[in-house]
Coordinates of C-alpha atoms and ligand atoms in Angstrom, one line a residue:
Chain Z
M1381 CA 18.2 -2.8 14.0
S1382 CA 16.5 -5.9 15.1
N1383 CA 15.0 -4.1 18.1
A1384 CA 13.9 -1.1 16.2
Y1385 CA 10.6 -2.8 15.4
T1386 CA 8.5 -5.8 16.0
T1387 CA 7.4 -7.9 13.0
V1388 CA 3.7 -8.9 13.4
I1389 CA 2.5 -11.8 11.3
G1390 CA -0.8 -13.5 10.7
L1391 CA -1.2 -16.5 8.4
E1392 CA -4.0 -17.6 6.2
V1393 CA -3.7 -21.3 5.3
H1394 CA -5.8 -23.0 2.6
V1395 CA -5.7 -26.8 2.9
Q1396 CA -7.3 -29.1 0.4
L1397 CA -9.3 -31.8 2.1
A1398 CA -8.6 -35.4 1.1
T1399 CA -11.9 -36.3 -0.4
H1400 CA -12.4 -38.4 -3.5
S1401 CA -15.0 -36.1 -5.0
K1402 CA -15.6 -32.3 -5.0
L1403 CA -17.4 -30.3 -2.3
F1404 CA -20.7 -29.8 -4.1
C1405 CA -20.6 -32.3 -7.0
R1406 CA -19.3 -35.7 -7.5
C1407 CA -16.5 -34.9 -10.0
S1408 CA -13.1 -36.5 -9.0
T1409 CA -10.5 -34.4 -7.2
Q1410 CA -7.6 -36.5 -8.5
F1411 CA -4.6 -34.3 -9.1
G1412 CA -2.8 -34.2 -12.5
A1413 CA -5.7 -35.2 -14.8
E1414 CA -5.9 -33.7 -18.3
P1415 CA -7.3 -30.2 -18.2
N1416 CA -11.1 -29.9 -18.1
T1417 CA -11.8 -33.7 -17.8
Q1418 CA -13.1 -33.5 -14.2
T1419 CA -16.0 -31.0 -14.5
C1420 CA -19.7 -31.2 -14.7
P1421 CA -22.6 -28.8 -14.9
V1422 CA -22.5 -28.1 -11.2
C1423 CA -18.9 -27.1 -10.9
I1424 CA -18.7 -25.1 -14.2
G1425 CA -21.7 -23.1 -13.1
M1426 CA -24.4 -24.1 -15.5
P1427 CA -27.8 -22.5 -14.7
G1428 CA -30.3 -24.7 -13.0
T1429 CA -27.9 -27.0 -11.3
L1430 CA -27.9 -27.7 -7.5
P1431 CA -24.9 -28.1 -5.3
V1432 CA -25.1 -30.8 -2.6
M1433 CA -22.6 -30.9 0.3
N1434 CA -20.0 -33.7 0.4
R1435 CA -20.5 -35.4 3.8
Q1436 CA -16.9 -36.5 4.0
A1437 CA -15.6 -32.9 3.3
Y1438 CA -17.7 -31.6 6.2
Q1439 CA -16.5 -34.4 8.5
L1440 CA -12.8 -33.7 7.6
A1441 CA -13.3 -30.0 8.2
L1442 CA -14.9 -30.7 11.5
R1443 CA -12.1 -33.1 12.6
T1444 CA -9.6 -30.4 11.7
A1445 CA -11.4 -27.6 13.6
V1446 CA -11.7 -29.8 16.7
A1447 CA -8.0 -30.7 16.5
L1448 CA -7.2 -27.0 16.3
N1449 CA -9.2 -26.5 19.6
C1450 CA -11.9 -24.5 17.8
D1451 CA -15.4 -23.9 19.1
I1452 CA -18.0 -25.5 16.8
P1453 CA -21.2 -23.5 16.7
E1454 CA -24.3 -25.5 16.4
F1455 CA -25.5 -23.7 13.3
T1456 CA -23.4 -22.9 10.2
K1457 CA -24.3 -21.9 6.7
W1458 CA -22.6 -21.1 3.4
D1459 CA -22.6 -17.8 1.5
R1460 CA -21.8 -16.6 -2.0
K1461 CA -18.7 -14.4 -2.3
Q1462 CA -19.1 -12.6 -5.6
Y1463 CA -16.3 -11.5 -7.9
Y1464 CA -15.4 -11.9 -11.5
Y1465 CA -12.3 -13.8 -12.4
P1466 CA -11.8 -16.2 -15.4
D1467 CA -11.2 -19.2 -13.1
L1468 CA -14.4 -18.7 -11.2
P1469 CA -17.1 -19.9 -13.6
K1470 CA -20.2 -19.2 -11.4
G1471 CA -19.2 -15.6 -10.8
Y1472 CA -19.1 -16.4 -7.1
Q1473 CA -17.3 -18.7 -4.7
I1474 CA -19.3 -20.7 -2.2
S1475 CA -17.6 -19.8 1.1
Q1476 CA -18.6 -18.9 4.7
Y1477 CA -19.1 -15.4 5.9
D1478 CA -20.7 -14.5 9.2
L1479 CA -21.4 -17.9 10.6
P1480 CA -18.3 -20.1 9.9
M1481 CA -18.3 -23.7 11.0
S1482 CA -15.7 -23.1 13.6
D1483 CA -13.9 -20.3 15.4
D1484 CA -11.6 -19.3 18.3
G1485 CA -9.0 -22.1 18.3
F1486 CA -5.3 -22.3 18.8
L1487 CA -2.1 -24.1 17.7
E1488 CA 0.9 -24.4 20.0
I1489 CA 4.4 -24.0 18.5
A1490 CA 7.8 -24.5 19.9
D1491 CA 11.3 -24.7 18.5
A1492 CA 13.6 -27.7 19.3
K1493 CA 16.5 -25.3 18.7
D1494 CA 15.1 -22.8 21.2
R1495 CA 15.2 -19.8 18.8
F1496 CA 11.9 -18.6 20.3
E1497 CA 9.8 -19.3 23.4
P1498 CA 7.0 -21.8 23.0
K1499 CA 3.8 -20.0 22.2
R1500 CA 0.1 -20.4 21.5
V1501 CA -1.0 -19.0 18.2
R1502 CA -4.7 -18.2 18.3
I1503 CA -6.9 -19.2 15.4
I1504 CA -9.7 -16.8 14.5
R1505 CA -11.7 -19.2 12.4
A1506 CA -11.6 -22.2 10.1
H1507 CA -14.2 -22.4 7.4
L1508 CA -15.1 -24.7 4.5
E1509 CA -15.2 -23.4 1.0
E1510 CA -14.7 -24.4 -2.6
D1511 CA -11.5 -23.9 -4.6
A1512 CA -11.3 -22.0 -8.0
G1513 CA -9.8 -23.2 -11.2
K1514 CA -6.4 -22.5 -12.7
S1515 CA -5.4 -20.1 -15.3
I1516 CA -2.3 -21.0 -17.3
H1517 CA -0.5 -18.2 -19.1
D1518 CA 2.6 -18.9 -21.1
E1519 CA 4.4 -15.5 -20.8
A1520 CA 7.6 -16.8 -22.4
A1521 CA 5.7 -17.8 -25.5
G1522 CA 4.1 -14.3 -25.5
K1523 CA 0.7 -15.8 -26.2
A1524 CA -2.2 -13.4 -26.2
D1525 CA -4.6 -15.7 -24.4
S1526 CA -4.7 -17.5 -21.0
E1527 CA -6.0 -21.1 -20.9
I1528 CA -8.5 -22.0 -18.1
D1529 CA -8.6 -25.4 -16.5
L1530 CA -11.6 -26.0 -14.3
N1531 CA -10.6 -29.4 -12.9
R1532 CA -9.8 -27.9 -9.5
T1533 CA -13.0 -25.8 -9.4
G1534 CA -15.1 -26.9 -6.5
T1535 CA -12.4 -28.9 -4.6
P1536 CA -13.0 -28.7 -0.9
L1537 CA -10.7 -26.2 1.0
L1538 CA -10.5 -25.4 4.6
E1539 CA -9.4 -21.8 5.2
I1540 CA -7.6 -21.5 8.5
V1541 CA -7.0 -17.9 9.7
S1542 CA -4.7 -17.1 12.5
Q1543 CA -4.5 -14.1 14.7
P1544 CA -1.5 -11.9 14.1
D1545 CA 0.3 -13.7 16.9
M1546 CA 3.7 -14.5 15.2
R1547 CA 6.7 -12.3 15.7
S1548 CA 9.3 -13.7 13.4
A1549 CA 9.8 -15.6 10.2
A1550 CA 11.0 -18.6 12.3
E1551 CA 7.7 -18.6 14.2
A1552 CA 5.7 -18.4 11.0
R1553 CA 7.5 -21.4 9.6
A1554 CA 7.1 -23.3 12.8
Y1555 CA 3.4 -22.6 12.7
L1556 CA 3.1 -23.9 9.2
E1557 CA 5.2 -27.0 9.9
E1558 CA 3.2 -27.8 13.0
M1559 CA 0.0 -27.2 11.1
K1560 CA 1.1 -29.5 8.3
L1561 CA 2.1 -32.2 10.8
L1562 CA -1.2 -32.0 12.6
L1563 CA -3.2 -32.2 9.4
T1564 CA -1.1 -35.2 8.3
Y1565 CA -1.5 -36.9 11.6
I1566 CA -5.3 -36.6 11.6
G1567 CA -5.4 -37.7 7.9
V1568 CA -7.4 -34.8 6.5
S1569 CA -5.0 -33.8 3.8
D1570 CA -1.8 -34.9 2.0
C1571 CA -0.5 -31.2 2.4
N1572 CA 1.5 -31.4 -0.8
M1573 CA 2.6 -27.8 -1.5
Q1574 CA 3.8 -28.6 -5.0
E1575 CA 0.4 -29.8 -5.9
G1576 CA -1.2 -26.9 -4.2
S1577 CA -3.0 -28.9 -1.4
L1578 CA -1.4 -26.6 1.2
R1579 CA -1.3 -22.9 0.4
C1580 CA -0.4 -19.9 2.5
D1581 CA -0.8 -16.1 2.5
A1582 CA 1.0 -14.0 5.1
N1583 CA -0.2 -10.7 6.6
V1584 CA 2.8 -8.7 7.7
N1585 CA 3.3 -5.3 9.3
L1586 CA 5.6 -3.6 11.9
H1587 CA 4.9 -2.3 15.3
L1588 CA 7.4 0.3 16.4
D1589 CA 7.8 3.2 18.8
H1590 CA 8.1 6.7 17.4
E1591 CA 8.8 9.5 19.9
G1592 CA 6.8 7.6 22.5
E1593 CA 3.9 6.9 20.2
S1594 CA 3.0 3.3 19.2
I1595 CA 3.0 3.0 15.5
A1596 CA 1.6 0.1 13.3
T1597 CA 2.6 0.3 9.7
P1598 CA 0.0 -0.5 7.0
I1599 CA -0.7 -4.3 6.7
V1600 CA 0.7 -6.0 3.6
E1601 CA -0.7 -9.3 2.4
I1602 CA 1.9 -11.5 0.7
K1603 CA 0.7 -14.0 -1.9
N1604 CA 2.3 -16.5 -4.2
L1605 CA 4.2 -18.3 -1.3
N1606 CA 5.0 -21.7 -2.8
S1607 CA 7.1 -23.2 0.0
F1608 CA 7.8 -22.9 3.7
R1609 CA 11.2 -21.5 2.8
A1610 CA 9.5 -18.9 0.6
V1611 CA 7.3 -17.9 3.5
E1612 CA 10.3 -17.3 5.7
R1613 CA 12.2 -15.4 3.1
A1614 CA 9.3 -13.3 2.1
I1615 CA 8.5 -12.2 5.7
E1616 CA 12.2 -11.3 6.3
Y1617 CA 12.3 -9.3 3.1
E1618 CA 9.0 -7.6 3.7
A1619 CA 9.9 -6.6 7.3
A1620 CA 13.1 -4.9 6.1
R1621 CA 11.2 -3.3 3.2
Q1622 CA 8.5 -1.9 5.4
Y1623 CA 11.0 -0.5 7.8
K1624 CA 12.8 1.3 5.1
E1625 CA 9.4 2.6 3.8
W1626 CA 8.5 3.8 7.3
Q1627 CA 11.8 5.6 7.6
E1628 CA 11.2 7.3 4.3
N1629 CA 7.7 8.4 5.3
S1630 CA 7.9 9.1 9.0
E1631 CA 8.6 12.8 8.5
P1632 CA 7.1 15.3 8.1
P1633 CA 3.9 14.5 10.2
K1634 CA 1.7 15.0 7.2
A1635 CA 3.6 12.4 5.1
R1636 CA 3.5 10.1 8.1
Q1637 CA -0.3 10.4 8.5
K1638 CA -0.8 9.7 4.9
Y1639 CA 1.4 6.7 5.0
L1640 CA -0.2 5.2 8.1
A1641 CA -3.7 5.7 6.7
R1642 CA -2.9 3.7 3.6
P1643 CA -5.2 0.7 3.1
K1644 CA -4.0 -2.9 3.2
Q1645 CA -1.9 -3.7 0.1
T1646 CA -1.4 -7.0 -1.7
R1647 CA 2.1 -7.9 -2.8
G1648 CA 3.3 -11.0 -4.7
W1649 CA 6.5 -12.9 -3.7
D1650 CA 9.0 -13.4 -6.6
D1651 CA 11.0 -16.4 -5.4
A1652 CA 13.7 -16.1 -8.1
A1653 CA 14.3 -12.4 -7.5
G1654 CA 13.8 -12.7 -3.7
V1655 CA 11.5 -9.7 -3.5
T1656 CA 7.8 -8.8 -3.0
R1657 CA 6.1 -6.7 -5.7
A1658 CA 2.9 -4.7 -5.5
Q1659 CA 0.1 -6.4 -7.3
R1660 CA -2.5 -4.6 -9.3
E1661 CA -5.5 -4.1 -7.1
K1662 CA -8.6 -5.8 -8.4
E1663 CA -11.2 -3.2 -9.0
E1664 CA -13.6 -2.9 -6.0
S1665 CA -12.2 -6.2 -4.9
S1666 CA -13.1 -5.8 -1.3
D1667 CA -16.8 -5.5 -2.1
Y1668 CA -17.8 -9.2 -2.3
R1669 CA -21.5 -8.6 -1.6
Y1670 CA -21.9 -11.8 0.4
F1671 CA -25.3 -13.3 0.9
P1672 CA -26.5 -16.7 2.0
D1673 CA -26.4 -19.3 -0.7
P1674 CA -30.1 -20.2 -1.2
D1675 CA -29.2 -23.5 -2.9
L1676 CA -27.5 -25.0 0.1
A1677 CA -29.0 -26.2 3.3
P1678 CA -27.3 -25.1 6.6
V1679 CA -25.6 -27.6 8.8
I1680 CA -26.5 -28.2 12.4
T1681 CA -23.8 -30.0 14.5
K1682 CA -24.9 -30.9 18.0
G1683 CA -22.5 -31.0 21.0
D1684 CA -22.5 -34.7 21.3
E1685 CA -21.4 -35.1 17.7
V1686 CA -18.5 -32.7 18.3
Q1687 CA -17.6 -34.7 21.4
A1688 CA -17.6 -37.9 19.4
V1689 CA -15.2 -36.3 16.9
R1690 CA -13.0 -35.2 19.7
E1691 CA -12.8 -38.6 21.2
A1692 CA -12.1 -40.3 17.9
L1693 CA -9.1 -38.0 17.2
P1694 CA -5.8 -39.9 17.1
E1695 CA -2.9 -38.9 19.4
L1696 CA -1.8 -35.4 18.2
P1697 CA 1.9 -34.5 17.6
A1698 CA 2.2 -32.3 20.7
A1699 CA 0.8 -35.1 23.0
L1700 CA 3.1 -37.6 21.3
R1701 CA 6.2 -35.5 21.9
E1702 CA 5.2 -35.2 25.5
R1703 CA 4.8 -38.9 25.9
L1704 CA 8.2 -39.6 24.2
G1705 CA 9.7 -37.3 26.7
E1706 CA 7.9 -38.5 29.8
D1707 CA 7.6 -42.3 29.2
Y1708 CA 10.7 -42.9 27.1
G1709 CA 13.1 -40.3 28.5
L1710 CA 13.8 -38.7 25.1
G1711 CA 15.0 -35.1 24.9
T1712 CA 13.0 -32.4 23.1
Y1713 CA 15.3 -32.6 20.0
D1714 CA 15.0 -36.4 19.6
A1715 CA 11.3 -36.5 20.2
D1716 CA 10.9 -33.7 17.6
V1717 CA 12.9 -35.6 15.0
L1718 CA 10.8 -38.7 15.5
V1719 CA 7.4 -37.0 15.6
N1720 CA 8.2 -34.9 12.6
Q1721 CA 8.8 -38.0 10.5
G1722 CA 5.2 -39.0 10.9
R1723 CA 3.1 -41.5 12.9
A1724 CA 4.4 -44.6 11.1
L1725 CA 8.0 -43.9 12.0
V1726 CA 7.0 -43.1 15.6
D1727 CA 5.1 -46.5 15.8
Y1728 CA 8.3 -48.2 14.5
Y1729 CA 10.3 -46.5 17.2
L1730 CA 7.9 -47.3 19.9
A1731 CA 8.0 -51.0 18.9
V1732 CA 11.8 -51.0 18.9
A1733 CA 12.0 -49.2 22.3
D1734 CA 9.4 -51.4 23.9
G1735 CA 10.8 -54.6 22.4
S1736 CA 14.4 -53.9 23.5
G1737 CA 13.7 -52.2 26.8
D1738 CA 16.3 -49.6 25.8
P1739 CA 14.5 -46.4 24.6
K1740 CA 17.6 -44.3 24.3
A1741 CA 19.6 -46.8 22.2
A1742 CA 16.4 -47.5 20.1
C1743 CA 16.2 -43.7 19.5
N1744 CA 19.8 -43.6 18.3
W1745 CA 19.4 -46.5 15.9
V1746 CA 16.1 -45.1 14.5
T1747 CA 17.1 -41.4 14.2
Q1748 CA 20.6 -42.2 12.8
D1749 CA 20.9 -45.5 11.0
V1750 CA 17.3 -46.1 10.0
L1751 CA 16.7 -42.5 8.8
R1752 CA 20.0 -42.5 7.0
V1753 CA 19.0 -45.6 5.0
L1754 CA 15.5 -44.4 4.3
K1755 CA 17.0 -41.1 3.0
D1756 CA 19.5 -43.0 0.8
Q1757 CA 16.9 -45.4 -0.5
E1758 CA 14.3 -42.6 -0.8
S1759 CA 11.8 -44.9 0.8
T1760 CA 9.4 -44.9 3.8
I1761 CA 9.4 -46.9 7.0
D1762 CA 6.7 -49.3 5.8
Q1763 CA 9.1 -50.5 3.1
F1764 CA 12.1 -50.7 5.5
G1765 CA 14.1 -54.0 5.4
V1766 CA 14.7 -54.4 9.2
S1767 CA 11.5 -55.0 11.1
A1768 CA 11.0 -53.3 14.4
E1769 CA 11.1 -56.6 16.1
N1770 CA 14.5 -57.4 14.5
L1771 CA 15.9 -54.0 15.3
A1772 CA 14.8 -54.5 18.9
G1773 CA 16.6 -57.8 18.9
L1774 CA 19.8 -56.1 17.7
V1775 CA 19.6 -53.5 20.4
K1776 CA 19.0 -56.2 23.0
A1777 CA 21.9 -58.3 21.7
I1778 CA 24.3 -55.3 22.1
D1779 CA 23.0 -54.6 25.6
D1780 CA 23.3 -58.3 26.6
G1781 CA 26.9 -58.4 25.4
Q1782 CA 26.1 -61.0 22.7
L1783 CA 27.0 -58.5 20.0
P1784 CA 30.0 -56.2 20.4
S1785 CA 29.0 -52.7 19.6
S1786 CA 32.0 -52.4 17.3
R1787 CA 30.4 -54.9 15.0
A1788 CA 26.7 -53.9 15.4
R1789 CA 26.7 -51.8 12.3
E1790 CA 27.9 -54.8 10.2
A1791 CA 25.1 -56.9 11.7
F1792 CA 22.6 -54.2 10.9
E1793 CA 23.8 -54.1 7.3
V1794 CA 23.3 -57.9 7.0
M1795 CA 19.8 -57.7 8.6
L1796 CA 19.0 -54.9 6.2
A1797 CA 20.2 -56.8 3.2
D1798 CA 18.4 -60.1 3.8
G1799 CA 15.8 -59.3 6.4
S1800 CA 17.3 -61.7 9.0
A1801 CA 17.1 -61.5 12.7
V1802 CA 20.1 -60.6 14.8
D1803 CA 21.0 -64.2 15.7
A1804 CA 21.3 -65.2 12.0
A1805 CA 23.3 -62.1 11.3
I1806 CA 25.7 -62.9 14.2
T1807 CA 26.2 -66.5 12.8
K1808 CA 26.6 -65.3 9.3
L1809 CA 29.3 -62.8 10.3
G1810 CA 31.0 -65.4 12.5
I1811 CA 30.8 -63.1 15.4
E1812 CA 31.6 -64.8 18.7
Q1813 CA 32.8 -63.6 22.0
V1814 CA 36.6 -63.7 22.1
D1815 CA 37.6 -64.5 25.7
E1816 CA 40.3 -62.4 27.2
S1817 CA 43.1 -64.9 27.4
A1818 CA 42.8 -65.7 23.7
L1819 CA 43.0 -62.0 23.0
E1820 CA 46.0 -61.6 25.3
D1821 CA 47.8 -64.4 23.3
L1822 CA 47.0 -62.6 20.1
C1823 CA 48.4 -59.3 21.5
R1824 CA 51.6 -61.0 22.7
E1825 CA 52.1 -62.5 19.2
L1826 CA 51.7 -59.1 17.6
L1827 CA 54.0 -57.3 20.0
A1828 CA 56.7 -59.9 19.4
A1829 CA 56.4 -59.4 15.7
N1830 CA 56.5 -55.6 15.9
P1831 CA 59.4 -54.5 18.1
K1832 CA 59.5 -51.0 16.5
I1833 CA 56.0 -50.3 17.7
V1834 CA 56.8 -51.5 21.2
A1835 CA 59.8 -49.2 21.3
D1836 CA 57.8 -46.3 20.0
V1837 CA 55.2 -46.8 22.7
Q1838 CA 57.9 -47.1 25.3
D1839 CA 59.2 -43.7 24.1
G1840 CA 55.8 -42.2 24.9
K1841 CA 54.1 -42.5 21.5
Q1842 CA 51.0 -44.3 22.7
Q1843 CA 49.2 -43.7 19.4
A1844 CA 51.7 -46.1 17.7
V1845 CA 49.7 -48.9 19.1
G1846 CA 46.9 -48.1 16.6
A1847 CA 48.7 -49.9 13.9
L1848 CA 48.4 -53.2 15.9
I1849 CA 44.6 -52.9 16.1
G1850 CA 44.3 -53.2 12.3
Q1851 CA 46.5 -56.3 12.4
A1852 CA 44.5 -57.8 15.2
K1853 CA 41.2 -57.3 13.3
K1854 CA 42.8 -59.1 10.4
K1855 CA 43.8 -62.1 12.5
N1856 CA 40.5 -62.2 14.3
P1857 CA 37.6 -60.1 13.2
N1858 CA 35.9 -60.5 16.5
A1859 CA 38.7 -58.8 18.4
D1860 CA 37.3 -55.8 20.1
P1861 CA 39.5 -52.8 19.1
A1862 CA 39.2 -51.0 22.4
L1863 CA 40.2 -54.2 24.3
V1864 CA 43.2 -54.9 22.0
R1865 CA 44.5 -51.4 22.6
Q1866 CA 44.1 -51.7 26.3
I1867 CA 45.8 -55.1 26.5
C1868 CA 48.7 -54.1 24.3
L1869 CA 49.4 -51.0 26.4
K1870 CA 49.2 -53.1 29.5
L1871 CA 51.6 -55.7 28.2
I1872 CA 54.1 -53.1 27.0
G1873 CA 53.8 -51.4 30.4
E1874 CA 54.6 -54.7 32.0
G1875 CA 57.7 -54.8 29.8
V1876 CA 56.7 -57.8 27.7
Chain O
M1387 CA -33.7 4.9 2.3
S1388 CA -33.5 5.7 -1.4
L1389 CA -31.0 4.6 -4.0
T1390 CA -28.8 7.1 -5.7
R1391 CA -27.4 7.0 -9.2
Q1392 CA -23.9 6.4 -7.7
D1393 CA -25.2 3.3 -5.9
V1394 CA -26.4 1.9 -9.2
E1395 CA -23.2 2.8 -11.0
K1396 CA -21.3 0.9 -8.4
V1397 CA -23.5 -2.1 -8.5
A1398 CA -23.3 -2.1 -12.3
L1399 CA -19.6 -2.0 -12.2
L1400 CA -19.4 -4.9 -9.7
A1401 CA -21.8 -6.9 -12.0
R1402 CA -19.7 -5.9 -15.1
L1403 CA -22.8 -4.2 -16.7
Q1404 CA -22.2 -1.3 -19.0
L1405 CA -25.2 1.0 -18.8
T1406 CA -26.0 4.0 -21.0
D1407 CA -27.0 7.2 -19.2
D1408 CA -30.7 6.5 -20.1
E1409 CA -30.5 3.0 -18.8
L1410 CA -28.8 4.2 -15.6
A1411 CA -31.6 6.6 -15.0
T1412 CA -34.3 4.0 -15.6
M1413 CA -32.4 1.4 -13.4
T1414 CA -32.0 3.9 -10.6
D1415 CA -35.7 4.6 -10.6
Q1416 CA -36.8 1.0 -10.8
L1417 CA -34.2 -0.3 -8.3
A1418 CA -35.2 2.4 -5.9
Q1419 CA -38.8 1.4 -6.1
I1420 CA -37.9 -2.3 -5.4
V1421 CA -35.7 -1.3 -2.5
D1422 CA -38.4 1.0 -1.0
Y1423 CA -40.9 -1.8 -1.4
V1424 CA -38.8 -4.3 0.4
D1425 CA -38.0 -1.6 3.0
Q1426 CA -41.6 -1.9 4.2
L1427 CA -40.5 -5.0 6.1
A1428 CA -38.5 -2.8 8.4
E1429 CA -41.8 -1.7 9.9
V1430 CA -42.4 -5.2 11.3
D1431 CA -41.4 -5.6 14.9
T1432 CA -38.7 -8.4 14.9
D1433 CA -37.7 -8.2 18.5
G1434 CA -37.1 -11.6 19.9
V1435 CA -37.3 -13.2 16.4
E1436 CA -34.3 -15.4 15.4
P1437 CA -32.7 -14.1 12.1
M1438 CA -33.5 -16.5 9.3
A1439 CA -30.5 -17.8 7.5
H1440 CA -32.4 -19.9 5.0
A1441 CA -35.7 -19.9 3.3
V1442 CA -36.5 -23.6 3.9
E1443 CA -36.5 -25.4 7.1
V1444 CA -34.1 -28.2 6.2
A1445 CA -30.6 -28.8 7.4
N1446 CA -27.8 -31.3 7.0
V1447 CA -28.4 -32.3 3.3
F1448 CA -25.3 -34.4 2.4
A1449 CA -24.2 -36.6 -0.4
A1450 CA -21.8 -39.5 -0.1
D1451 CA -18.2 -38.9 -1.2
E1452 CA -18.4 -41.1 -4.3
V1453 CA -16.9 -40.2 -7.6
R1454 CA -19.3 -40.2 -10.6
P1455 CA -18.4 -39.6 -14.2
S1456 CA -17.7 -36.0 -15.3
L1457 CA -18.7 -34.4 -18.6
P1458 CA -16.7 -35.4 -21.6
R1459 CA -14.3 -32.5 -22.3
E1460 CA -15.9 -31.6 -25.7
A1461 CA -19.2 -31.3 -23.9
A1462 CA -17.8 -29.2 -21.1
L1463 CA -16.0 -26.8 -23.5
A1464 CA -19.0 -26.7 -25.9
N1465 CA -20.4 -23.5 -24.4
G1466 CA -17.1 -21.7 -24.1
P1467 CA -16.9 -18.7 -26.5
R1468 CA -13.3 -19.7 -27.4
T1469 CA -11.4 -22.9 -26.6
N1470 CA -8.4 -24.7 -27.9
G1471 CA -10.0 -28.1 -27.4
R1472 CA -8.2 -28.5 -24.1
G1473 CA -9.1 -25.4 -22.2
Y1474 CA -11.2 -22.2 -22.3
L1475 CA -9.4 -19.3 -23.8
V1476 CA -9.7 -15.9 -22.2
P1477 CA -7.8 -12.6 -22.6
A1478 CA -4.4 -12.8 -20.8
V1479 CA -4.5 -13.2 -17.0
L1480 CA -1.3 -11.6 -15.8
G1481 CA 0.3 -10.7 -12.5
D1482 CA -1.5 -13.1 -10.2
Ligands
ZN2265 ZN1 -18.4 -31.2 -11.0

């Protein structure tokens, strides 16, 4: 059934820009405040008030648009989008209609697990608008009223609209993850989905072949997607649902025509039930009667300003992955793991790799041990107990033979516990190189004391020698297990 | 171009205005006159004239991103027809 149709997906992402104050007034945008304590006459739509554009909001929007490879037209303006809803006190949202601040960009996605070919998802436009408030309805309590909180009203949002370029739920998820990573790297948003600073709607339909004719099923917009996982599940559910709906309506031709002519529908994702449900259409909701907001001045952005923004961009995730591959010899998977953890962790890795001169070993330590500890401690790299310099020292000590790899993890734990450098950890653990003749003496002693094991090995049970390794470690913690095993087998072979 | 009664009914619906039959007739007549009056502008030759997006010749009016005090909640809620002291109360918003 998977080749019976192609799933076509476009995503609309709303990202809250990380400003201190709102887009058109100076109320705080801090999340979690008591309801209706962060509002003023401008954002609750009192007559006679004047909105003034937040410079930082425009700058963050511009930085994002440039990072998404968008064109930045010299002239942009804001328009009123009119509709009635209890969380929209002015009766219109200030948004952008025909002259958005940016258009025609792209974001490249790839999958470290190779589930899909790398691709470029085109971006139609990204525009700057204000958020609405929140309505809270306690259905369980069966209350007759909804309560409106206008704290969020007027918070700056960047709406980023993709072309319908994605072909699977996995691609849609990859797009969102790469978008989130990019936005975090350029520092324009905290992208916290729980707090609503990153929101997503998905437009989904199917392309299929019907008796040689190319068919596109009516587009469905899915709302209420509260996590990346929800986006994936909703798309998968919706594709199957639409295919079933198509099968039920494909014949006779009259029913088919009627079905295919159906206008775009909005459905809400019910995460608990795992289904999408048709939402009641807002009356005349498509007629927003946009017109230019006469209270706001347009913004003119010259080419040299755009160029300056472009030059000031930090290294973006895609470029960083490439550098880790080319300059540090890391595979796609490892580079992906590091970059996805954020810039601070990558910087830590780079310091360990550069300091030790062993990028591959540095990668193993960071992606395995460091990430494991961070996960256990629920902390971040800036709070991590082993400095990059010290971890580089540890990697170097192993490479130089100063620290046997069999005891490296112990040394790491000591360094983690007290913040010491590798030399101090080696001293503290009493780690010293055991020279081979001392080790041989130890092995002879053990063999003499364990004739049964010697006999077993002589009978062909080589694994019996394992019991001696534990004993050797007890007598000398610095004894290298691999070496003990090797020497014991050699001595038994020689008939000692 | 002249405005029809259906046009006015639609605009009234979008603006959440309930008009009586008489009001609808009056509005249709008056709005049609306004639209026809403005329509005279269509006679002006605008070839080669840049469309105007704004009435005043200013651009790039910005404010610094600095938080200033908001209204006390009582003051903000004072004009709400119904409140519970914490939020505005409205008829149930469901299914969204
Ligand atoms: Zn405000």
